[in-house]
């Protein structure tokens, strides 16, 4: 699991890690954005919530996750990006992984201060126009992270599964820090 505030680099790092670890990258944000683009009933429901910077309901998210984690390509593992974001989601994940017989190897937290987040999302808003990168919405997303997702980070810290990584630096520097905290990266296994 990759966890961290909006714009902390989860997606960027997961794209690199999936090549290293040879497992799929599952981003709940990307799954929701494709549903929005496709105009499915789910996408229609999710769109306004996402554009406001709030979280889509736990019930909807669990449905999406269950569907994705029961696909064939995740049998050897996966990188989860953007889930869990609430304590009920963390509970649901634990139960689902228990049922699938796939324990969580690590929860990596990318730590990036708000001023860097504001700068990164400002740039991306200019370049790509992602609706929720609008500055006011980024502030809301940071608030939502502090209120609803920080308790999830604390939960994993207390149960000893959390690996904290400094997310400021070049993409390569952050990537190396992640590999260094993973329990059994391919590097370690073949070294
Ligand atoms: P989601 O898509 O998950 O968005 P997010 O986590 O809020 O933010 P990002 O995806 O923007 O950040 P990221 O950490 O992936 O960083 P990235 O690599 O892109 O969720 C969107 C919305 O969907 C939510 O607000 C919610 O409404 C809904 N949703 C999703 N999951 C949900 C769930 N489980 N429950 C309920 N609702 C859910 O990098 C950001 C930018 O910085 C990029 O431009 C990148 O190029 C740049 N960058 C990356 N690394 C660096 C670096 N080291 N230095 C400088 N710039 C960098
Ligand atoms: Mg992302």
PDB file of C-alpha atoms and ligand atoms in Angstrom:
ATOM      1  CA  UNK A   1       0.000   0.000   0.000  1.00  0.00           C
ATOM      2  CA  UNK A   2       1.217   3.485  -0.898  1.00  0.00           C
ATOM      3  CA  UNK A   3      -0.330   6.145   1.290  1.00  0.00           C
ATOM      4  CA  UNK A   4       0.243   9.878   1.461  1.00  0.00           C
ATOM      5  CA  UNK A   5      -1.430  13.219   0.988  1.00  0.00           C
ATOM      6  CA  UNK A   6      -2.831  14.302  -2.375  1.00  0.00           C
ATOM      7  CA  UNK A   7       0.033  14.977  -4.763  1.00  0.00           C
ATOM      8  CA  UNK A   8       2.612  13.219  -2.581  1.00  0.00           C
ATOM      9  CA  UNK A   9       3.789  11.097  -5.526  1.00  0.00           C
ATOM     10  CA  UNK A  10       1.935   7.812  -4.993  1.00  0.00           C
ATOM     11  CA  UNK A  11       0.982   7.409  -8.637  1.00  0.00           C
ATOM     12  CA  UNK A  12       4.398   8.430  -9.929  1.00  0.00           C
ATOM     13  CA  UNK A  13       6.214   5.988  -7.666  1.00  0.00           C
ATOM     14  CA  UNK A  14       3.715   3.148  -8.185  1.00  0.00           C
ATOM     15  CA  UNK A  15       4.299   3.327 -11.954  1.00  0.00           C
ATOM     16  CA  UNK A  16       8.017   2.688 -11.370  1.00  0.00           C
ATOM     17  CA  UNK A  17       7.492   0.071  -8.689  1.00  0.00           C
ATOM     18  CA  UNK A  18       5.177  -2.024 -10.815  1.00  0.00           C
ATOM     19  CA  UNK A  19       8.016  -2.664 -13.255  1.00  0.00           C
ATOM     20  CA  UNK A  20      10.421  -3.532 -10.457  1.00  0.00           C
ATOM     21  CA  UNK A  21       7.958  -5.783  -8.613  1.00  0.00           C
ATOM     22  CA  UNK A  22       6.137  -7.101 -11.710  1.00  0.00           C
ATOM     23  CA  UNK A  23       2.697  -6.563 -10.191  1.00  0.00           C
ATOM     24  CA  UNK A  24      -0.170  -4.318 -11.259  1.00  0.00           C
ATOM     25  CA  UNK A  25      -0.625  -0.766 -10.002  1.00  0.00           C
ATOM     26  CA  UNK A  26      -4.126  -0.241  -8.683  1.00  0.00           C
ATOM     27  CA  UNK A  27      -5.078   3.408  -8.198  1.00  0.00           C
ATOM     28  CA  UNK A  28      -8.612   3.922  -6.931  1.00  0.00           C
ATOM     29  CA  UNK A  29      -8.419   7.523  -8.183  1.00  0.00           C
ATOM     30  CA  UNK A  30      -7.556   6.299 -11.707  1.00  0.00           C
ATOM     31  CA  UNK A  31     -10.384   3.723 -11.566  1.00  0.00           C
ATOM     32  CA  UNK A  32     -12.819   6.475 -10.571  1.00  0.00           C
ATOM     33  CA  UNK A  33     -11.526   8.850 -13.262  1.00  0.00           C
ATOM     34  CA  UNK A  34     -12.048   6.200 -15.962  1.00  0.00           C
ATOM     35  CA  UNK A  35     -15.588   5.655 -14.697  1.00  0.00           C
ATOM     36  CA  UNK A  36     -16.180   9.414 -14.902  1.00  0.00           C
ATOM     37  CA  UNK A  37     -14.779   9.521 -18.452  1.00  0.00           C
ATOM     38  CA  UNK A  38     -16.865   6.536 -19.506  1.00  0.00           C
ATOM     39  CA  UNK A  39     -19.954   8.162 -17.987  1.00  0.00           C
ATOM     40  CA  UNK A  40     -21.010   4.989 -16.140  1.00  0.00           C
ATOM     41  CA  UNK A  41     -23.592   5.327 -13.318  1.00  0.00           C
ATOM     42  CA  UNK A  42     -20.701   5.047 -10.855  1.00  0.00           C
ATOM     43  CA  UNK A  43     -18.785   7.764 -12.678  1.00  0.00           C
ATOM     44  CA  UNK A  44     -21.815  10.024 -12.664  1.00  0.00           C
ATOM     45  CA  UNK A  45     -22.137   9.614  -8.893  1.00  0.00           C
ATOM     46  CA  UNK A  46     -18.422  10.039  -8.214  1.00  0.00           C
ATOM     47  CA  UNK A  47     -17.767  13.064 -10.399  1.00  0.00           C
ATOM     48  CA  UNK A  48     -19.229  15.816  -8.197  1.00  0.00           C
ATOM     49  CA  UNK A  49     -17.736  14.317  -5.045  1.00  0.00           C
ATOM     50  CA  UNK A  50     -14.266  14.182  -6.597  1.00  0.00           C
ATOM     51  CA  UNK A  51     -14.501  17.700  -7.960  1.00  0.00           C
ATOM     52  CA  UNK A  52     -15.404  18.958  -4.489  1.00  0.00           C
ATOM     53  CA  UNK A  53     -12.280  17.323  -3.015  1.00  0.00           C
ATOM     54  CA  UNK A  54     -14.295  15.007  -0.786  1.00  0.00           C
ATOM     55  CA  UNK A  55     -14.175  11.228  -0.569  1.00  0.00           C
ATOM     56  CA  UNK A  56     -16.454   8.855  -2.417  1.00  0.00           C
ATOM     57  CA  UNK A  57     -18.417   6.672   0.032  1.00  0.00           C
ATOM     58  CA  UNK A  58     -16.748   3.696   1.676  1.00  0.00           C
ATOM     59  CA  UNK A  59     -19.469   1.428   0.329  1.00  0.00           C
ATOM     60  CA  UNK A  60     -18.846   2.392  -3.298  1.00  0.00           C
ATOM     61  CA  UNK A  61     -15.075   2.172  -2.822  1.00  0.00           C
ATOM     62  CA  UNK A  62     -15.250  -1.308  -1.350  1.00  0.00           C
ATOM     63  CA  UNK A  63     -17.293  -2.486  -4.323  1.00  0.00           C
ATOM     64  CA  UNK A  64     -14.665  -1.106  -6.723  1.00  0.00           C
ATOM     65  CA  UNK A  65     -11.806  -2.617  -4.745  1.00  0.00           C
ATOM     66  CA  UNK A  66     -13.410  -6.049  -4.422  1.00  0.00           C
ATOM     67  CA  UNK A  67     -14.028  -6.194  -8.134  1.00  0.00           C
ATOM     68  CA  UNK A  68     -10.439  -5.196  -8.921  1.00  0.00           C
ATOM     69  CA  UNK A  69      -8.769  -7.481  -6.357  1.00  0.00           C
ATOM     70  CA  UNK A  70     -10.586 -10.552  -7.557  1.00  0.00           C
ATOM     71  CA  UNK A  71      -9.229 -10.197 -11.111  1.00  0.00           C
ATOM     72  CA  UNK A  72      -6.658 -12.759 -12.275  1.00  0.00           C
ATOM     73  CA  UNK A  73      -3.712 -10.415 -12.663  1.00  0.00           C
ATOM     74  CA  UNK A  74      -3.437  -9.683  -8.928  1.00  0.00           C
ATOM     75  CA  UNK A  75      -2.796 -13.268  -7.854  1.00  0.00           C
ATOM     76  CA  UNK A  76       0.930 -12.545  -7.373  1.00  0.00           C
ATOM     77  CA  UNK A  77       0.379  -9.243  -5.627  1.00  0.00           C
ATOM     78  CA  UNK A  78      -0.344  -5.614  -6.401  1.00  0.00           C
ATOM     79  CA  UNK A  79       0.481  -2.053  -5.462  1.00  0.00           C
ATOM     80  CA  UNK A  80      -2.485  -0.258  -3.980  1.00  0.00           C
ATOM     81  CA  UNK A  81      -2.451   3.531  -4.419  1.00  0.00           C
ATOM     82  CA  UNK A  82      -5.134   5.733  -2.857  1.00  0.00           C
ATOM     83  CA  UNK A  83      -6.866   3.062  -0.787  1.00  0.00           C
ATOM     84  CA  UNK A  84      -7.464   2.846   2.193  1.00  0.00           C
ATOM     85  CA  UNK A  85      -8.314   6.469   2.980  1.00  0.00           C
ATOM     86  CA  UNK A  86     -10.603   5.947   5.991  1.00  0.00           C
ATOM     87  CA  UNK A  87     -10.514   3.589   8.961  1.00  0.00           C
ATOM     88  CA  UNK A  88     -13.542   1.596   7.697  1.00  0.00           C
ATOM     89  CA  UNK A  89     -11.672   1.167   4.364  1.00  0.00           C
ATOM     90  CA  UNK A  90      -8.617  -0.136   6.240  1.00  0.00           C
ATOM     91  CA  UNK A  91     -10.829  -2.657   8.058  1.00  0.00           C
ATOM     92  CA  UNK A  92     -12.489  -3.725   4.839  1.00  0.00           C
ATOM     93  CA  UNK A  93      -9.086  -4.176   3.184  1.00  0.00           C
ATOM     94  CA  UNK A  94      -7.844  -6.358   6.009  1.00  0.00           C
ATOM     95  CA  UNK A  95     -10.900  -8.592   5.718  1.00  0.00           C
ATOM     96  CA  UNK A  96     -10.713  -8.781   1.952  1.00  0.00           C
ATOM     97  CA  UNK A  97      -6.997  -9.631   1.970  1.00  0.00           C
ATOM     98  CA  UNK A  98      -7.657 -12.248   4.634  1.00  0.00           C
ATOM     99  CA  UNK A  99     -10.263 -13.857   2.404  1.00  0.00           C
ATOM    100  CA  UNK A 100      -7.893 -13.732  -0.578  1.00  0.00           C
ATOM    101  CA  UNK A 101      -5.000 -15.107   1.479  1.00  0.00           C
ATOM    102  CA  UNK A 102      -2.786 -12.180   0.490  1.00  0.00           C
ATOM    103  CA  UNK A 103      -1.262 -10.469   3.530  1.00  0.00           C
ATOM    104  CA  UNK A 104      -0.130  -6.859   3.362  1.00  0.00           C
ATOM    105  CA  UNK A 105       3.659  -6.738   2.909  1.00  0.00           C
ATOM    106  CA  UNK A 106       4.146  -3.067   3.661  1.00  0.00           C
ATOM    107  CA  UNK A 107       2.433   0.267   3.967  1.00  0.00           C
ATOM    108  CA  UNK A 108       4.698   3.003   2.627  1.00  0.00           C
ATOM    109  CA  UNK A 109       3.858   6.567   3.588  1.00  0.00           C
ATOM    110  CA  UNK A 110       5.176   9.316   1.312  1.00  0.00           C
ATOM    111  CA  UNK A 111       5.695  12.376   3.495  1.00  0.00           C
ATOM    112  CA  UNK A 112       5.517  15.695   1.676  1.00  0.00           C
ATOM    113  CA  UNK A 113       4.786  19.080   3.314  1.00  0.00           C
ATOM    114  CA  UNK A 114       1.706  21.050   2.159  1.00  0.00           C
ATOM    115  CA  UNK A 115       3.783  23.814   0.516  1.00  0.00           C
ATOM    116  CA  UNK A 116       5.340  21.266  -1.884  1.00  0.00           C
ATOM    117  CA  UNK A 117       1.901  19.763  -2.548  1.00  0.00           C
ATOM    118  CA  UNK A 118       0.465  23.154  -3.428  1.00  0.00           C
ATOM    119  CA  UNK A 119       3.350  23.783  -5.834  1.00  0.00           C
ATOM    120  CA  UNK A 120       3.131  20.330  -7.507  1.00  0.00           C
ATOM    121  CA  UNK A 121      -0.614  20.465  -8.020  1.00  0.00           C
ATOM    122  CA  UNK A 122      -0.446  24.067  -9.228  1.00  0.00           C
ATOM    123  CA  UNK A 123       1.966  22.966 -11.959  1.00  0.00           C
ATOM    124  CA  UNK A 124      -0.156  19.981 -12.901  1.00  0.00           C
ATOM    125  CA  UNK A 125      -3.306  22.118 -12.972  1.00  0.00           C
ATOM    126  CA  UNK A 126      -1.604  24.395 -15.492  1.00  0.00           C
ATOM    127  CA  UNK A 127      -0.267  21.504 -17.575  1.00  0.00           C
ATOM    128  CA  UNK A 128      -3.180  19.045 -17.488  1.00  0.00           C
ATOM    129  CA  UNK A 129      -6.177  20.866 -16.003  1.00  0.00           C
ATOM    130  CA  UNK A 130      -7.130  18.045 -13.648  1.00  0.00           C
ATOM    131  CA  UNK A 131     -10.357  19.400 -12.114  1.00  0.00           C
ATOM    132  CA  UNK A 132      -9.480  18.706  -8.468  1.00  0.00           C
ATOM    133  CA  UNK A 133      -6.060  20.402  -8.780  1.00  0.00           C
ATOM    134  CA  UNK A 134      -7.783  23.766  -8.665  1.00  0.00           C
ATOM    135  CA  UNK A 135      -6.047  25.500  -5.660  1.00  0.00           C
ATOM    136  CA  UNK A 136      -9.196  25.778  -3.523  1.00  0.00           C
ATOM    137  CA  UNK A 137      -9.943  22.078  -4.072  1.00  0.00           C
ATOM    138  CA  UNK A 138      -6.367  21.100  -3.217  1.00  0.00           C
ATOM    139  CA  UNK A 139      -6.801  22.854   0.143  1.00  0.00           C
ATOM    140  CA  UNK A 140      -9.969  20.840   0.673  1.00  0.00           C
ATOM    141  CA  UNK A 141      -8.226  17.577  -0.273  1.00  0.00           C
ATOM    142  CA  UNK A 142      -5.439  18.333   2.226  1.00  0.00           C
ATOM    143  CA  UNK A 143      -8.057  18.959   4.925  1.00  0.00           C
ATOM    144  CA  UNK A 144      -9.819  15.719   4.088  1.00  0.00           C
ATOM    145  CA  UNK A 145      -6.500  13.880   4.259  1.00  0.00           C
ATOM    146  CA  UNK A 146      -5.731  15.336   7.709  1.00  0.00           C
ATOM    147  CA  UNK A 147      -9.177  14.494   9.045  1.00  0.00           C
ATOM    148  CA  UNK A 148      -9.960  11.121   7.451  1.00  0.00           C
ATOM    149  CA  UNK A 149      -6.710   9.557   6.225  1.00  0.00           C
ATOM    150  CA  UNK A 150      -4.162  10.620   8.860  1.00  0.00           C
ATOM    151  CA  UNK A 151      -5.922   8.265  11.340  1.00  0.00           C
ATOM    152  CA  UNK A 152      -5.293   5.411   8.877  1.00  0.00           C
ATOM    153  CA  UNK A 153      -1.580   6.289   8.811  1.00  0.00           C
ATOM    154  CA  UNK A 154      -1.578   6.255  12.644  1.00  0.00           C
ATOM    155  CA  UNK A 155      -3.332   2.905  12.640  1.00  0.00           C
ATOM    156  CA  UNK A 156      -0.603   1.332  10.478  1.00  0.00           C
ATOM    157  CA  UNK A 157       2.096   3.072  12.536  1.00  0.00           C
ATOM    158  CA  UNK A 158       0.726   1.573  15.734  1.00  0.00           C
ATOM    159  CA  UNK A 159       0.455  -1.937  14.305  1.00  0.00           C
ATOM    160  CA  UNK A 160       4.044  -1.755  13.044  1.00  0.00           C
ATOM    161  CA  UNK A 161       3.296  -1.988   9.310  1.00  0.00           C
ATOM    162  CA  UNK A 162       4.137   1.621   8.417  1.00  0.00           C
ATOM    163  CA  UNK A 163       7.337   2.563   6.574  1.00  0.00           C
ATOM    164  CA  UNK A 164       7.814   6.310   6.503  1.00  0.00           C
ATOM    165  CA  UNK A 165       9.579   7.761   3.484  1.00  0.00           C
ATOM    166  CA  UNK A 166      10.621  11.358   2.833  1.00  0.00           C
ATOM    167  CA  UNK A 167       8.773  12.200  -0.383  1.00  0.00           C
ATOM    168  CA  UNK A 168      10.700  15.405  -1.134  1.00  0.00           C
ATOM    169  CA  UNK A 169      13.519  15.134  -3.643  1.00  0.00           C
ATOM    170  CA  UNK A 170      13.839  13.926  -7.206  1.00  0.00           C
ATOM    171  CA  UNK A 171      11.550  11.100  -8.337  1.00  0.00           C
ATOM    172  CA  UNK A 172      14.611   8.812  -8.449  1.00  0.00           C
ATOM    173  CA  UNK A 173      15.702   9.716  -4.931  1.00  0.00           C
ATOM    174  CA  UNK A 174      12.260   9.013  -3.526  1.00  0.00           C
ATOM    175  CA  UNK A 175      12.101   5.742  -5.468  1.00  0.00           C
ATOM    176  CA  UNK A 176      15.412   4.556  -3.963  1.00  0.00           C
ATOM    177  CA  UNK A 177      14.146   5.401  -0.476  1.00  0.00           C
ATOM    178  CA  UNK A 178      11.039   3.294  -1.087  1.00  0.00           C
ATOM    179  CA  UNK A 179      13.030   0.298  -2.313  1.00  0.00           C
ATOM    180  CA  UNK A 180      15.222   0.575   0.780  1.00  0.00           C
ATOM    181  CA  UNK A 181      12.264   0.153   3.168  1.00  0.00           C
ATOM    182  CA  UNK A 182      10.451  -2.628   1.310  1.00  0.00           C
ATOM    183  CA  UNK A 183      10.727  -5.922   3.199  1.00  0.00           C
ATOM    184  CA  UNK A 184      11.584  -8.092   0.213  1.00  0.00           C
ATOM    185  CA  UNK A 185      12.121  -6.024  -2.881  1.00  0.00           C
ATOM    186  CA  UNK A 186      13.264  -7.937  -5.962  1.00  0.00           C
ATOM    187  CA  UNK A 187      16.646  -6.323  -5.364  1.00  0.00           C
ATOM    188  CA  UNK A 188      16.941  -7.799  -1.916  1.00  0.00           C
ATOM    189  CA  UNK A 189      15.690 -11.193  -3.095  1.00  0.00           C
ATOM    190  CA  UNK A 190      18.286 -11.504  -5.838  1.00  0.00           C
ATOM    191  CA  UNK A 191      21.167  -9.781  -4.021  1.00  0.00           C
TER     192      UNK A 191
HETATM  193  P1  LIG B   1      -6.492  10.188  -6.197  1.00  0.00           P
HETATM  194  O1  LIG B   1      -6.468  10.073  -7.641  1.00  0.00           O
HETATM  195  O2  LIG B   1      -6.030   9.078  -5.361  1.00  0.00           O
HETATM  196  O3  LIG B   1      -5.745  11.519  -5.831  1.00  0.00           O
HETATM  197  P2  LIG B   1      -4.828  11.964  -4.631  1.00  0.00           P
HETATM  198  O4  LIG B   1      -4.206  10.947  -3.843  1.00  0.00           O
HETATM  199  O5  LIG B   1      -5.652  12.921  -3.847  1.00  0.00           O
HETATM  200  O6  LIG B   1      -3.764  12.798  -5.389  1.00  0.00           O
HETATM  201  P3  LIG B   1      -2.866  12.514  -6.649  1.00  0.00           P
HETATM  202  O7  LIG B   1      -3.237  11.337  -7.412  1.00  0.00           O
HETATM  203  O8  LIG B   1      -2.886  13.827  -7.292  1.00  0.00           O
HETATM  204  O9  LIG B   1      -1.455  12.348  -5.941  1.00  0.00           O
HETATM  205  P4  LIG B   1      -0.350  11.221  -6.007  1.00  0.00           P
HETATM  206  O10 LIG B   1       0.064  10.989  -4.607  1.00  0.00           O
HETATM  207  O11 LIG B   1      -0.740  10.060  -6.838  1.00  0.00           O
HETATM  208  O12 LIG B   1       0.823  12.035  -6.701  1.00  0.00           O
HETATM  209  P5  LIG B   1       1.296  12.032  -8.239  1.00  0.00           P
HETATM  210  O13 LIG B   1       2.244  10.923  -8.472  1.00  0.00           O
HETATM  211  O14 LIG B   1       0.120  12.159  -9.102  1.00  0.00           O
HETATM  212  O15 LIG B   1      -7.979  10.552  -5.741  1.00  0.00           O
HETATM  213  C1  LIG B   1      -8.734  11.527  -6.390  1.00  0.00           C
HETATM  214  C2  LIG B   1     -10.119  11.583  -5.773  1.00  0.00           C
HETATM  215  O16 LIG B   1     -10.788  10.330  -5.998  1.00  0.00           O
HETATM  216  C3  LIG B   1     -10.173  11.772  -4.258  1.00  0.00           C
HETATM  217  O17 LIG B   1     -10.090  13.126  -3.883  1.00  0.00           O
HETATM  218  C4  LIG B   1     -11.529  11.160  -3.932  1.00  0.00           C
HETATM  219  O18 LIG B   1     -12.576  12.011  -4.280  1.00  0.00           O
HETATM  220  C5  LIG B   1     -11.566   9.957  -4.873  1.00  0.00           C
HETATM  221  N1  LIG B   1     -10.982   8.748  -4.271  1.00  0.00           N
HETATM  222  C6  LIG B   1      -9.881   8.050  -4.694  1.00  0.00           C
HETATM  223  N2  LIG B   1      -9.636   7.001  -3.895  1.00  0.00           N
HETATM  224  C7  LIG B   1     -10.595   7.034  -2.947  1.00  0.00           C
HETATM  225  C8  LIG B   1     -10.875   6.217  -1.806  1.00  0.00           C
HETATM  226  N3  LIG B   1     -10.103   5.165  -1.485  1.00  0.00           N
HETATM  227  N4  LIG B   1     -11.935   6.551  -1.038  1.00  0.00           N
HETATM  228  C9  LIG B   1     -12.731   7.599  -1.339  1.00  0.00           C
HETATM  229  N5  LIG B   1     -12.521   8.412  -2.377  1.00  0.00           N
HETATM  230  C10 LIG B   1     -11.461   8.133  -3.184  1.00  0.00           C
HETATM  231  O19 LIG B   1       2.150  13.391  -8.227  1.00  0.00           O
HETATM  232  C11 LIG B   1       1.499  14.645  -8.134  1.00  0.00           C
HETATM  233  C12 LIG B   1       2.231  15.652  -9.057  1.00  0.00           C
HETATM  234  O20 LIG B   1       3.551  15.865  -8.565  1.00  0.00           O
HETATM  235  C13 LIG B   1       2.404  15.143 -10.507  1.00  0.00           C
HETATM  236  O21 LIG B   1       2.295  16.206 -11.373  1.00  0.00           O
HETATM  237  C14 LIG B   1       3.834  14.561 -10.507  1.00  0.00           C
HETATM  238  O22 LIG B   1       4.417  14.626 -11.774  1.00  0.00           O
HETATM  239  C15 LIG B   1       4.540  15.463  -9.514  1.00  0.00           C
HETATM  240  N6  LIG B   1       5.604  14.768  -8.768  1.00  0.00           N
HETATM  241  C16 LIG B   1       5.648  13.464  -8.392  1.00  0.00           C
HETATM  242  N7  LIG B   1       6.763  13.190  -7.695  1.00  0.00           N
HETATM  243  C17 LIG B   1       7.464  14.358  -7.617  1.00  0.00           C
HETATM  244  C18 LIG B   1       8.709  14.715  -7.023  1.00  0.00           C
HETATM  245  N8  LIG B   1       9.475  13.817  -6.356  1.00  0.00           N
HETATM  246  N9  LIG B   1       9.120  15.999  -7.124  1.00  0.00           N
HETATM  247  C19 LIG B   1       8.345  16.930  -7.787  1.00  0.00           C
HETATM  248  N10 LIG B   1       7.158  16.647  -8.389  1.00  0.00           N
HETATM  249  C20 LIG B   1       6.716  15.366  -8.310  1.00  0.00           C
HETATM  250 MG1  LIG B   2      -2.522   9.528  -7.813  1.00  0.00          MG
END
